[in-house]
Amino acid sequence: FLSMFLSLSCSTGESVESFGKGLVVPENFAPQNVASVKSLVALPTEFDARTKAKFSPVENQGSCRSCWAFSMSATIQDSIAYQLGESFDTSEQHVLSCTRPREYSCRGGFFDYNRHMEPFGGVLGSEWKYSGRDEPCRSNLNHKIKIQSWSYLPGQDKPSNDEIKAAIFQYGIVSVGVAADNAFTRYRGGVFKGYARGLNHAVNL
């Protein structure tokens, strides 16, 4: 439910118990910076953002419940690829270790761009490779990847299908929360019909 693609940013080969509950929605979640997507022109009957940009491959978060960090990282680097045509590999470990240290961790976290990506910027994956462990935030890093702004979609945690489509059409990438049950690990294609109580996993559309 952020305003910014069609690949899961987290592995689907592991048990939901190990990766599916990494998204922790804050209590009484009420976003302040909400995008307006209703003013867009009529949406096309078909659209695939992958025809306009080369997006990052599916990556494996391992046993760390860091899907929120993978989703944030993928949204940033794929938004840059979609809007500017520039390719980056953003460090998921940097997001994991430096966004609300000790509060967001391998135990879970949330989309929190204003705490990290907007004021500081992202770090290249080659500078800090993913370890899948809680590591202290490092200083003296080169924050090469910058964004000017970001927004949530309307509807808090339940934007409409049309609003999500409009955001993908305009920005190319959307970070979302999904309700993943154990059937999620067996998904291979088509419309997924599994259901879990509450949002517990972060992916990208």
Backbone as JSON, one array per atom type, in Angstrom:
{
  "sequence": "FLSMFLSLSCSTGESVESFGKGLVVPENFAPQNVASVKSLVALPTEFDARTKAKFSPVENQGSCRSCWAFSMSATIQDSIAYQLGESFDTSEQHVLSCTRPREYSCRGGFFDYNRHMEPFGGVLGSEWKYSGRDEPCRSNLNHKIKIQSWSYLPGQDKPSNDEIKAAIFQYGIVSVGVAADNAFTRYRGGVFKGYARGLNHAVNL",
  "N": [[0.81, -1.2, 0.0], [1.91, 1.24, -0.74], [2.81, 4.05, -2.78], [4.33, 3.37, -5.2], [4.66, -3.77, -9.26], [5.55, -6.58, -10.55], [6.74, -8.9, -9.25], [7.59, -11.19, -6.72], [9.29, -10.09, -3.9], [10.39, -11.62, -2.01], [11.44, -14.88, -1.01], [9.54, -17.76, -2.03], [9.95, -20.28, -1.22], [10.16, -21.21, 1.33], [8.97, -22.08, 4.63], [5.99, -20.45, 5.78], [6.08, -19.85, 8.42], [8.71, -19.14, 8.8], [9.2, -16.95, 7.12], [6.87, -15.52, 6.54], [5.64, -13.8, 8.39], [6.8, -11.36, 8.68], [5.96, -8.76, 8.21], [4.83, -6.14, 10.1], [2.16, -4.38, 10.94], [1.74, -1.14, 12.14], [0.05, -0.36, 15.21], [-3.14, 1.16, 15.13], [-2.73, 2.32, 12.61], [-2.36, 5.1, 10.58], [-1.8, 6.72, 7.88], [-0.12, 9.75, 6.88], [0.95, 11.09, 4.58], [-0.58, 10.81, 1.76], [-1.12, 9.58, -1.47], [-2.59, 10.99, -4.44], [-4.41, 9.35, -6.74], [-6.59, 9.35, -8.31], [-6.85, 11.21, -10.3], [-5.73, 10.35, -12.61], [-5.55, 9.51, -16.13], [-7.87, 7.45, -17.99], [-7.43, 4.01, -17.34], [-5.48, 1.63, -19.2], [-6.65, -1.37, -20.91], [-4.85, -3.43, -20.72], [-1.7, -3.76, -19.13], [1.73, -3.92, -18.46], [4.31, -3.41, -16.41], [6.83, -4.45, -16.7], [7.52, -4.35, -19.33], [8.56, -1.91, -19.73], [10.8, -1.49, -18.21], [13.76, -2.98, -16.77], [13.52, -4.99, -14.11], [14.44, -5.82, -10.69], [15.62, -9.13, -9.79], [13.84, -11.92, -8.27], [14.47, -12.35, -4.83], [15.99, -13.98, -1.98], [15.07, -13.98, 1.32], [15.75, -15.67, 3.34], [15.76, -17.11, 6.64], [15.34, -14.92, 8.21], [12.97, -12.54, 9.23], [12.52, -10.44, 7.28], [11.02, -9.4, 5.2], [9.8, -6.94, 4.85], [11.96, -5.19, 4.6], [13.1, -6.12, 2.22], [11.02, -5.58, 0.47], [10.82, -2.76, 0.65], [13.38, -2.08, -0.35], [13.29, -3.15, -2.96], [11.21, -1.64, -4.05], [12.31, 0.94, -4.13], [14.65, 0.64, -5.85], [13.47, -0.41, -8.15], [11.58, 1.52, -8.81], [13.25, 3.6, -9.55], [14.42, 2.41, -11.79], [12.16, 2.18, -13.42], [11.19, 4.83, -13.7], [13.42, 6.4, -14.36], [15.13, 4.86, -15.83], [17.5, 3.86, -14.83], [19.62, 1.43, -13.38], [19.95, -0.09, -10.25], [21.27, -1.93, -7.49], [19.96, -2.19, -4.53], [20.94, -2.22, -1.11], [19.6, -4.59, 0.93], [20.35, -5.32, 3.46], [21.26, -2.96, 4.59], [18.86, -1.52, 4.82], [17.53, -3.23, 6.59], [19.19, -3.09, 8.87], [19.43, -0.4, 9.52], [17.03, 1.03, 9.59], [15.08, 2.25, 11.95], [16.69, 0.99, 14.13], [16.93, -1.88, 16.25], [14.24, -1.75, 16.75], [12.89, -2.3, 14.32], [13.59, -5.3, 12.71], [14.99, -8.64, 12.28], [12.84, -9.75, 13.43], [10.71, -8.53, 12.4], [9.05, -5.76, 10.68], [8.08, -2.61, 9.16], [6.84, -0.66, 6.33], [8.71, 2.14, 6.07], [9.65, 4.63, 4.91], [10.12, 7.36, 5.4], [11.67, 7.36, 7.65], [14.09, 6.53, 6.85], [14.88, 6.05, 3.95], [14.15, 8.45, 2.57], [15.34, 10.76, 3.99], [18.05, 9.97, 4.19], [18.96, 8.16, 2.19], [19.62, 5.33, 0.02], [21.88, 2.47, 0.08], [24.27, 0.88, -1.97], [24.0, -2.57, -2.93], [26.38, -3.9, -3.3], [28.07, -2.69, -1.54], [27.19, -3.36, 1.0], [26.46, -6.42, 1.67], [23.73, -8.73, 1.92], [23.14, -10.43, 4.92], [21.21, -11.68, 6.37], [20.91, -11.46, 9.07], [20.53, -9.74, 12.21], [22.35, -6.95, 12.28], [24.5, -4.37, 13.58], [23.85, -0.93, 12.69], [25.85, 0.58, 10.23], [28.32, 3.18, 10.06], [29.61, 5.88, 8.01], [28.86, 5.13, 5.43], [28.23, 5.07, 1.9], [25.74, 6.86, 0.71], [24.24, 6.52, -1.98], [21.83, 6.27, -3.33], [19.03, 8.08, -3.85], [15.78, 9.44, -3.04], [13.09, 11.65, -3.9], [10.51, 11.91, -2.9], [7.76, 10.09, -1.41], [4.76, 8.13, -1.1], [1.81, 6.9, 0.59], [-0.86, 4.8, -0.59], [-4.33, 5.71, -0.99], [-6.89, 4.8, 1.44], [-5.78, 3.6, 3.66], [-4.89, 0.54, 4.92], [-6.24, -0.75, 2.93], [-6.44, -0.08, 0.01], [-8.3, 0.49, -3.04], [-8.76, -1.81, -5.84], [-8.58, -0.42, -8.27], [-7.17, 1.86, -7.52], [-4.71, 0.76, -6.83], [-3.98, -0.3, -9.32], [-3.81, 2.1, -10.78], [-1.66, 3.35, -9.48], [0.44, 1.57, -10.09], [0.46, 1.91, -12.85], [1.23, 4.58, -13.04], [3.58, 4.84, -11.46], [4.91, 2.39, -11.52], [5.78, 0.52, -9.59], [4.67, -1.04, -6.6], [4.73, -1.36, -3.17], [3.38, -3.82, -1.12], [1.28, -5.26, 1.43], [0.46, -8.61, 2.22], [-1.81, -11.27, 3.07], [-0.55, -14.08, 4.06], [-0.77, -17.56, 4.01], [0.06, -21.03, 4.75], [-0.26, -22.2, 2.26], [0.74, -20.37, 0.56], [3.44, -20.8, 0.14], [3.48, -22.75, -1.75], [2.72, -21.64, -4.09], [2.66, -21.26, -7.61], [1.65, -20.03, -9.86], [-1.05, -18.23, -11.54], [-4.23, -17.2, -10.03], [-3.97, -16.53, -6.7], [-5.53, -18.04, -3.96], [-5.36, -18.43, -1.26], [-5.69, -17.75, 2.29], [-5.03, -15.8, 5.13], [-5.25, -14.63, 8.51], [-5.14, -11.28, 8.73], [-2.59, -8.92, 7.64], [0.62, -10.1, 6.93], [2.92, -10.36, 5.47], [5.28, -8.93, 3.25], [5.42, -7.87, -0.09], [6.04, -7.11, -3.59], [4.24, -5.45, -6.16]],
  "CA": [[0.0, 0.0, 0.0], [2.69, 2.44, -1.0], [2.73, 4.44, -4.18], [5.47, 3.21, -6.06], [5.54, -4.43, -10.1], [5.09, -7.9, -10.75], [7.6, -9.99, -8.79], [7.72, -11.28, -5.27], [10.65, -9.72, -3.51], [10.82, -12.56, -0.99], [11.39, -16.26, -1.46], [8.35, -18.53, -1.72], [10.36, -21.66, -1.05], [10.33, -21.53, 2.73], [7.74, -22.09, 5.41], [5.47, -19.15, 6.19], [6.51, -19.6, 9.79], [10.04, -18.55, 8.82], [9.31, -15.65, 6.48], [5.61, -14.87, 6.21], [5.1, -12.91, 9.4], [7.75, -10.28, 8.88], [5.32, -7.45, 8.13], [4.12, -5.79, 11.32], [1.45, -3.12, 10.73], [1.64, -0.4, 13.41], [-1.28, -0.23, 15.8], [-3.83, 2.4, 14.76], [-2.04, 2.85, 11.44], [-3.07, 6.2, 9.93], [-0.77, 7.44, 7.11], [-0.31, 11.18, 6.67], [1.24, 11.45, 3.19], [-1.38, 9.92, 0.92], [-1.07, 9.97, -2.88], [-3.83, 11.12, -5.2], [-4.28, 8.59, -7.98], [-7.87, 9.4, -9.0], [-6.81, 12.16, -11.4], [-5.08, 9.75, -13.78], [-6.39, 9.21, -17.29], [-8.45, 6.1, -17.95], [-6.42, 2.96, -17.4], [-5.59, 0.73, -20.36], [-7.18, -2.69, -20.58], [-3.7, -4.26, -20.37], [-0.46, -3.02, -18.85], [2.76, -4.7, -17.77], [5.43, -2.51, -16.18], [8.07, -5.11, -17.07], [7.85, -4.03, -20.72], [9.16, -0.58, -19.75], [12.04, -1.44, -17.42], [14.3, -4.25, -16.27], [13.4, -4.95, -12.66], [15.33, -6.7, -9.93], [15.14, -10.52, -9.72], [13.34, -12.4, -6.98], [15.57, -12.62, -3.9], [15.65, -14.87, -0.86], [15.35, -13.37, 2.61], [16.18, -16.68, 4.3], [14.93, -17.29, 7.83], [15.11, -13.61, 8.84], [11.66, -12.0, 8.86], [12.9, -9.13, 6.75], [10.31, -9.14, 3.95], [9.54, -5.49, 4.79], [13.18, -4.55, 4.1], [13.22, -6.5, 0.82], [9.99, -4.86, -0.29], [11.26, -1.37, 0.57], [14.54, -1.99, -1.22], [12.87, -3.4, -4.33], [10.4, -0.51, -4.51], [13.21, 2.04, -4.46], [15.49, 0.41, -7.01], [12.65, -0.62, -9.33], [10.99, 2.8, -9.17], [14.3, 4.32, -10.28], [14.53, 1.77, -13.11], [10.93, 2.46, -14.18], [11.0, 6.25, -13.98], [14.63, 7.04, -14.87], [15.89, 3.95, -16.67], [18.79, 3.55, -14.21], [19.56, 0.19, -12.61], [20.72, -0.17, -9.01], [20.98, -3.02, -6.55], [19.93, -1.56, -3.21], [21.28, -3.13, -0.02], [18.54, -4.94, 1.88], [20.92, -5.36, 4.81], [21.28, -1.59, 5.08], [17.5, -1.21, 5.24], [17.25, -4.04, 7.78], [20.0, -2.72, 10.04], [19.48, 1.04, 9.8], [15.71, 1.62, 9.71], [14.63, 2.02, 13.34], [17.48, -0.11, 14.72], [16.43, -2.58, 17.43], [12.78, -1.8, 16.71], [12.66, -3.09, 13.12], [14.68, -6.27, 12.74], [14.6, -9.96, 11.78], [11.57, -10.1, 14.05], [9.65, -7.89, 11.64], [9.1, -4.31, 10.5], [7.02, -2.0, 8.35], [7.3, 0.31, 5.34], [9.01, 3.34, 6.86], [10.57, 5.37, 4.06], [10.49, 8.67, 5.96], [12.67, 7.14, 8.7], [15.36, 6.03, 6.33], [15.24, 6.26, 2.55], [14.02, 9.82, 2.09], [16.34, 11.69, 4.51], [19.44, 9.52, 4.13], [19.26, 7.51, 0.93], [19.97, 3.92, 0.07], [23.26, 2.03, -0.11], [24.37, -0.18, -2.97], [24.15, -3.92, -2.39], [27.79, -4.31, -3.34], [28.76, -2.1, -0.38], [26.78, -4.08, 2.21], [25.71, -7.59, 1.21], [22.73, -9.24, 2.85], [23.58, -11.56, 5.74], [20.04, -12.31, 6.97], [21.02, -11.38, 10.53], [20.49, -8.39, 12.77], [23.68, -6.38, 12.45], [24.45, -2.94, 13.91], [23.92, -0.01, 11.56], [27.21, 1.04, 9.99], [28.52, 4.59, 9.73], [30.5, 6.15, 6.88], [28.41, 4.46, 4.22], [27.99, 5.96, 0.77], [24.3, 6.85, 0.42], [24.17, 6.94, -3.37], [20.49, 6.16, -3.9], [18.18, 9.09, -3.22], [14.44, 9.66, -3.55], [12.59, 12.97, -3.56], [9.28, 11.81, -2.11], [7.04, 8.83, -1.48], [3.4, 8.28, -0.57], [0.92, 5.77, 0.73], [-2.08, 4.87, -1.37], [-5.52, 5.97, -0.18], [-7.56, 3.64, 2.01], [-4.97, 3.0, 4.72], [-4.35, -0.77, 4.52], [-7.13, -1.4, 1.97], [-6.74, 0.69, -1.2], [-9.11, -0.24, -4.01], [-8.02, -2.39, -6.96], [-8.32, 0.62, -9.27], [-6.11, 2.73, -7.0], [-3.45, 0.02, -6.96], [-3.67, -0.32, -10.75], [-3.4, 3.45, -11.19], [-0.32, 3.6, -8.95], [1.38, 0.79, -10.89], [0.52, 2.54, -14.17], [1.93, 5.85, -12.94], [4.9, 4.74, -10.83], [5.55, 1.15, -11.92], [6.04, -0.43, -8.5], [3.92, -0.8, -5.38], [4.97, -2.26, -2.04], [2.09, -4.2, -0.54], [1.19, -6.31, 2.43], [-0.46, -9.68, 1.87], [-2.13, -12.23, 4.12], [0.04, -15.32, 3.55], [-0.88, -18.78, 4.81], [1.04, -22.03, 4.33], [-0.43, -22.48, 0.83], [1.51, -19.36, -0.17], [4.76, -21.35, -0.19], [3.33, -23.67, -2.88], [2.22, -20.89, -5.25], [3.48, -21.32, -8.82], [1.05, -19.22, -10.9], [-2.49, -18.06, -11.5], [-4.8, -16.38, -8.96], [-3.77, -17.16, -5.4], [-6.77, -17.96, -3.2], [-5.14, -18.72, 0.15], [-6.1, -16.67, 3.19], [-4.58, -15.8, 6.53], [-5.86, -13.52, 9.25], [-4.28, -10.11, 8.87], [-1.41, -8.78, 6.78], [1.79, -10.61, 7.64], [4.05, -10.55, 4.56], [5.46, -7.8, 2.34], [5.9, -8.2, -1.44], [5.93, -5.98, -4.53], [3.44, -5.64, -7.37]],
  "C": [[0.84, 1.26, 0.0], [2.57, 2.79, -2.47], [4.03, 4.2, -4.9], [5.2, 1.91, -6.76], [5.25, -5.88, -9.97], [6.18, -8.9, -10.47], [7.57, -10.0, -7.29], [9.15, -10.95, -4.9], [11.2, -10.66, -2.45], [10.65, -13.98, -1.52], [10.06, -16.9, -1.11], [8.69, -19.99, -1.48], [10.53, -22.07, 0.4], [9.0, -21.54, 3.44], [7.31, -20.68, 5.77], [5.89, -18.82, 7.61], [7.87, -18.91, 9.82], [10.08, -17.19, 8.14], [8.01, -14.88, 6.41], [5.09, -13.88, 7.21], [6.03, -11.74, 9.69], [7.14, -8.9, 8.83], [4.51, -7.21, 9.4], [3.48, -4.41, 11.12], [1.31, -2.41, 12.07], [0.2, -0.32, 13.91], [-1.86, 1.14, 15.46], [-3.15, 3.1, 13.58], [-2.9, 3.9, 10.73], [-2.06, 7.04, 9.16], [-1.13, 8.89, 6.89], [-0.11, 11.57, 5.21], [0.59, 10.45, 2.24], [-1.4, 10.45, -0.51], [-2.47, 10.15, -3.44], [-3.64, 10.4, -6.52], [-5.56, 8.66, -8.81], [-7.85, 10.31, -10.22], [-6.17, 11.6, -12.66], [-6.07, 9.54, -14.91], [-6.9, 7.78, -17.16], [-7.36, 5.06, -18.14], [-6.59, 2.11, -18.64], [-6.15, -0.62, -19.95], [-6.07, -3.66, -20.22], [-2.5, -3.37, -20.12], [0.48, -3.92, -18.07], [3.99, -3.82, -17.63], [6.75, -3.12, -16.62], [8.46, -4.84, -18.52], [8.55, -2.68, -20.82], [10.49, -0.5, -19.03], [12.47, -2.84, -17.05], [14.34, -4.18, -14.76], [14.31, -5.98, -11.99], [14.76, -8.12, -9.87], [14.57, -10.83, -8.35], [14.53, -12.75, -6.1], [15.07, -13.37, -2.69], [16.05, -14.22, 0.46], [15.8, -14.37, 3.66], [15.24, -16.77, 5.49], [14.66, -15.99, 8.58], [13.77, -13.06, 8.35], [11.8, -10.57, 8.36], [12.19, -8.81, 5.44], [10.04, -7.65, 3.77], [10.74, -4.75, 4.22], [13.39, -4.88, 2.62], [12.22, -5.73, -0.04], [10.36, -3.39, -0.44], [12.39, -1.2, -0.42], [14.14, -2.16, -2.68], [12.05, -2.24, -4.89], [11.29, 0.65, -4.92], [13.96, 1.78, -5.75], [14.65, 0.21, -8.28], [11.89, 0.64, -9.75], [11.99, 3.63, -9.96], [14.45, 3.74, -11.69], [13.35, 2.14, -13.99], [10.86, 3.92, -14.61], [12.21, 6.89, -14.66], [15.46, 6.15, -15.79], [17.25, 3.58, -16.12], [18.66, 2.32, -13.32], [20.48, 0.24, -11.4], [20.36, -1.46, -8.3], [21.09, -2.42, -5.16], [20.18, -2.58, -2.12], [20.1, -3.36, 0.92], [19.07, -4.95, 3.31], [20.98, -3.96, 5.41], [19.9, -1.18, 5.58], [17.17, -1.95, 6.54], [17.94, -3.5, 9.02], [19.85, -1.26, 10.45], [18.12, 1.74, 9.85], [15.15, 1.27, 11.09], [15.4, 0.86, 13.98], [16.9, -0.58, 16.05], [14.91, -2.61, 17.51], [12.3, -2.58, 15.5], [13.85, -4.02, 12.97], [14.25, -7.55, 12.04], [13.33, -10.47, 12.45], [10.41, -9.43, 13.33], [9.83, -6.39, 11.56], [8.0, -3.86, 9.57], [7.63, -1.07, 7.32], [7.49, 1.66, 6.03], [10.01, 4.21, 6.12], [11.02, 6.68, 4.69], [11.51, 8.54, 7.08], [14.04, 6.83, 8.13], [15.65, 6.52, 4.92], [15.17, 7.72, 2.13], [15.1, 10.75, 2.66], [17.78, 11.28, 4.27], [19.82, 8.96, 2.76], [19.7, 6.08, 1.1], [21.44, 3.67, -0.22], [23.27, 0.91, -1.14], [24.59, -1.54, -2.31], [25.58, -4.39, -2.37], [28.57, -3.76, -2.14], [28.41, -2.83, 0.91], [25.89, -5.23, 1.79], [24.81, -8.11, 2.33], [23.25, -10.46, 3.6], [22.39, -12.31, 6.34], [20.11, -12.35, 8.48], [20.9, -9.93, 10.97], [21.91, -7.92, 13.05], [23.54, -4.91, 12.84], [24.52, -2.08, 12.66], [25.35, 0.52, 11.44], [27.23, 2.54, 9.7], [29.45, 4.68, 8.52], [30.15, 5.36, 5.63], [28.16, 5.5, 3.13], [26.53, 5.86, 0.34], [24.06, 7.38, -0.99], [22.74, 7.04, -3.9], [19.53, 7.08, -3.16], [16.78, 9.09, -3.83], [13.98, 11.04, -3.1], [11.37, 12.89, -2.66], [8.69, 10.41, -2.26], [5.67, 9.05, -0.85], [2.76, 6.92, -0.33], [-0.23, 5.93, -0.25], [-3.25, 5.19, -0.45], [-6.07, 4.68, 0.42], [-6.83, 2.96, 3.13], [-4.45, 1.65, 4.29], [-5.22, -1.46, 3.49], [-7.45, -0.47, 0.8], [-7.54, -0.16, -2.18], [-8.23, -0.83, -5.11], [-7.66, -1.33, -7.98], [-7.22, 1.57, -8.81], [-4.75, 2.05, -7.09], [-3.02, -0.02, -8.44], [-3.15, 1.04, -11.22], [-2.0, 3.77, -10.7], [0.73, 2.83, -9.73], [1.56, 1.44, -12.26], [1.35, 3.82, -14.13], [3.36, 5.69, -12.46], [5.64, 3.45, -11.18], [5.67, 0.1, -10.84], [5.22, -0.04, -7.28], [4.35, -1.83, -4.34], [3.64, -2.56, -1.38], [2.27, -5.22, 0.57], [0.18, -7.34, 1.98], [-0.68, -10.57, 3.09], [-1.7, -13.6, 3.62], [-0.19, -16.47, 4.52], [0.12, -19.81, 4.26], [0.93, -22.38, 2.85], [0.39, -21.51, -0.02], [2.85, -19.9, -0.62], [4.68, -22.28, -1.4], [2.85, -22.96, -4.14], [3.18, -20.98, -6.43], [2.9, -20.48, -9.95], [-0.45, -19.14, -10.76], [-2.94, -17.16, -10.35], [-4.67, -17.12, -7.64], [-5.01, -16.96, -4.54], [-6.6, -18.31, -1.72], [-5.55, -17.53, 1.01], [-5.52, -16.87, 4.57], [-5.2, -14.61, 7.21], [-4.86, -12.38, 9.38], [-3.09, -10.1, 7.93], [-0.18, -9.23, 7.54], [3.03, -10.75, 6.77], [4.08, -9.41, 3.57], [6.04, -8.28, 1.02], [5.77, -6.95, -2.3], [5.05, -6.39, -5.7], [4.05, -4.81, -8.47]]
}
